[in-house]
Short mmCIF file of C-alpha atoms in Angstrom, two decimals:
data_model
loop_
_atom_site.label_atom_id
_atom_site.label_comp_id
_atom_site.label_asym_id
_atom_site.label_seq_id
_atom_site.Cartn_x
_atom_site.Cartn_y
_atom_site.Cartn_z
CA MET A 1 108.77 -19.75 75.65
CA ILE A 2 110.18 -21.50 72.57
CA TYR A 3 108.24 -22.33 69.40
CA THR A 4 109.01 -23.76 65.98
CA SER A 5 107.65 -22.45 62.69
CA ARG A 6 108.33 -21.81 59.00
CA TYR A 7 109.83 -18.63 57.58
CA ALA A 8 106.60 -17.89 55.65
CA ASN A 9 104.40 -17.75 58.78
CA PRO A 10 102.91 -14.22 58.66
CA GLU A 11 102.61 -14.16 62.50
CA LEU A 12 106.36 -13.59 62.63
CA ARG A 13 105.93 -10.17 61.04
CA SER A 14 104.18 -8.93 64.19
CA GLY A 15 107.50 -8.26 65.85
CA ASN A 16 106.51 -10.26 68.93
CA TYR A 17 109.10 -13.00 68.51
CA THR A 18 112.82 -13.59 68.37
CA ALA A 19 113.32 -15.41 65.05
CA VAL A 20 116.19 -17.96 64.99
CA ARG A 21 117.37 -19.84 61.91
CA ILE A 22 117.88 -23.56 62.24
CA SER A 23 117.77 -24.33 58.52
CA ILE A 24 121.06 -24.84 56.61
CA GLY A 25 120.17 -22.14 54.12
CA THR A 26 118.88 -18.67 54.62
CA PRO A 27 115.74 -17.53 52.80
CA ARG A 28 116.42 -15.78 49.54
CA TRP A 29 113.30 -13.64 49.73
CA ASP A 30 112.37 -10.80 52.09
CA ILE A 31 110.81 -12.62 55.05
CA GLY A 32 109.51 -9.40 56.49
CA PHE A 33 111.16 -9.71 59.90
CA PRO A 34 114.74 -9.79 61.25
CA LEU A 35 116.56 -12.94 62.14
CA ALA A 36 118.19 -12.65 65.55
CA GLY A 37 120.73 -15.30 64.69
CA GLU A 38 121.16 -19.01 64.11
CA ILE A 39 121.83 -22.18 65.98
CA LYS A 40 124.06 -24.35 63.85
CA ASP A 41 123.82 -27.29 66.32
CA LEU A 42 120.14 -27.70 65.29
CA MET A 43 120.84 -27.58 61.58
CA PRO A 44 120.60 -30.95 59.81
CA PHE A 45 124.02 -31.04 58.26
CA GLY A 46 124.65 -34.11 56.18
CA LEU A 47 121.01 -35.17 56.29
CA LEU A 48 119.45 -33.24 53.44
CA ASP A 49 119.64 -36.16 51.01
CA VAL A 50 117.84 -38.54 53.46
CA GLU A 51 114.24 -38.92 52.31
CA ASP A 52 113.05 -41.56 54.72
CA SER A 53 111.76 -39.69 57.83
CA ALA A 54 112.61 -42.56 60.21
CA ILE A 55 116.16 -42.77 59.05
CA PHE A 56 116.49 -38.99 59.13
CA LYS A 57 115.03 -38.89 62.62
CA ALA A 58 117.39 -41.55 63.93
CA ARG A 59 120.44 -39.74 62.50
CA TYR A 60 119.25 -36.34 63.63
CA PHE A 61 118.63 -37.58 67.19
CA GLU A 62 122.13 -39.10 67.21
CA MET A 63 123.51 -35.78 66.15
CA LEU A 64 121.55 -33.95 68.82
CA ASN A 65 122.65 -36.51 71.46
CA LYS A 66 126.28 -35.75 70.62
CA LYS A 67 125.69 -32.01 71.07
CA GLY A 68 123.85 -32.56 74.33
CA VAL A 69 121.08 -30.82 76.23
CA ALA A 70 123.36 -28.48 78.18
CA ARG A 71 125.05 -27.10 75.11
CA ILE A 72 121.77 -26.61 73.22
CA LYS A 73 120.07 -25.15 76.26
CA ASN A 74 122.85 -22.61 76.59
CA GLN A 75 122.34 -21.51 73.00
CA LEU A 76 118.58 -21.22 73.38
CA GLN A 77 118.93 -19.22 76.55
CA LYS A 78 121.05 -16.62 74.78
CA PHE A 79 118.07 -15.83 72.56
CA GLU A 80 115.55 -16.06 75.43
CA THR A 81 117.44 -13.22 77.16
CA LEU A 82 116.26 -10.92 74.39
CA GLY A 83 112.86 -10.88 76.08
CA LYS A 84 110.53 -12.29 73.41
CA PRO A 85 109.41 -15.84 72.70
CA VAL A 86 112.00 -17.64 70.58
CA VAL A 87 110.90 -19.22 67.29
CA LEU A 88 113.15 -21.82 65.62
CA LEU A 89 112.72 -21.53 61.87
CA CYS A 90 113.05 -23.58 58.75
CA TYR A 91 111.12 -23.84 55.45
CA GLU A 92 108.66 -26.69 55.53
CA ASP A 93 104.86 -26.15 55.79
CA ILE A 94 104.05 -29.13 57.94
CA ARG A 95 100.37 -28.20 58.14
CA LYS A 96 99.75 -30.32 55.05
CA GLY A 97 100.51 -33.50 57.05
CA GLY A 98 101.52 -36.84 55.67
CA SER A 99 104.94 -36.68 54.00
CA ASN A 100 105.53 -33.04 55.09
CA TRP A 101 107.78 -33.71 58.00
CA CYS A 102 110.52 -31.46 59.26
CA HIS A 103 113.55 -31.44 61.45
CA ARG A 104 112.20 -28.63 63.64
CA THR A 105 109.37 -30.85 64.88
CA MET A 106 111.90 -33.65 65.38
CA PHE A 107 113.96 -31.29 67.47
CA ALA A 108 110.92 -30.41 69.56
CA GLU A 109 110.28 -34.13 70.11
CA TRP A 110 113.90 -34.76 71.05
CA TRP A 111 113.87 -31.82 73.40
CA PHE A 112 110.73 -33.05 75.12
CA ASN A 113 112.21 -36.55 75.48
CA GLN A 114 115.37 -35.11 77.02
CA THR A 115 113.92 -32.35 79.21
CA GLY A 116 110.16 -32.80 79.56
CA GLU A 117 109.69 -29.29 78.15
CA LYS A 118 107.27 -28.95 75.27
CA ILE A 119 108.07 -26.83 72.21
CA PHE A 120 104.93 -26.01 70.26
CA GLU A 121 104.48 -25.04 66.64
CA LEU A 122 103.59 -21.38 66.38
CA VAL A 123 100.07 -20.80 65.11
CA ASP A 124 99.97 -20.22 61.41
CA ASN A 125 96.59 -19.22 60.06
CA SER A 126 97.70 -18.39 56.59
CA LYS A 127 96.38 -20.36 53.62
CA PHE A 128 98.69 -23.04 52.31
CA LYS A 129 99.36 -23.93 48.78
CA LYS A 130 98.45 -27.42 47.58
#
């Protein structure tokens, strides 16, 4: 099973998941759990200055299309072999809705469009800051 989430999700501290970085940067605080690795092909290189979500999404999908399903699936499977559900991580707290969009949910949408496999956001019951 593959999920997406944010680094600050306290559920990740349970030890029940294989945490994988897909953000360009690494958190500078103690996240409270180990990162099993990273998938650079899912990182939004060259897109951090794009503020319009539709433009970002089009460019991100183009980037993912160039990498291809087979290549990305191979990378995901390496983490799945560790025996725990894989969680693809970045920073954004998308629970606030509206303008709080994120590349991890765009990846989940792209993946579903390409494979028919759904990637869900990991439950995050923590309080969010306004």
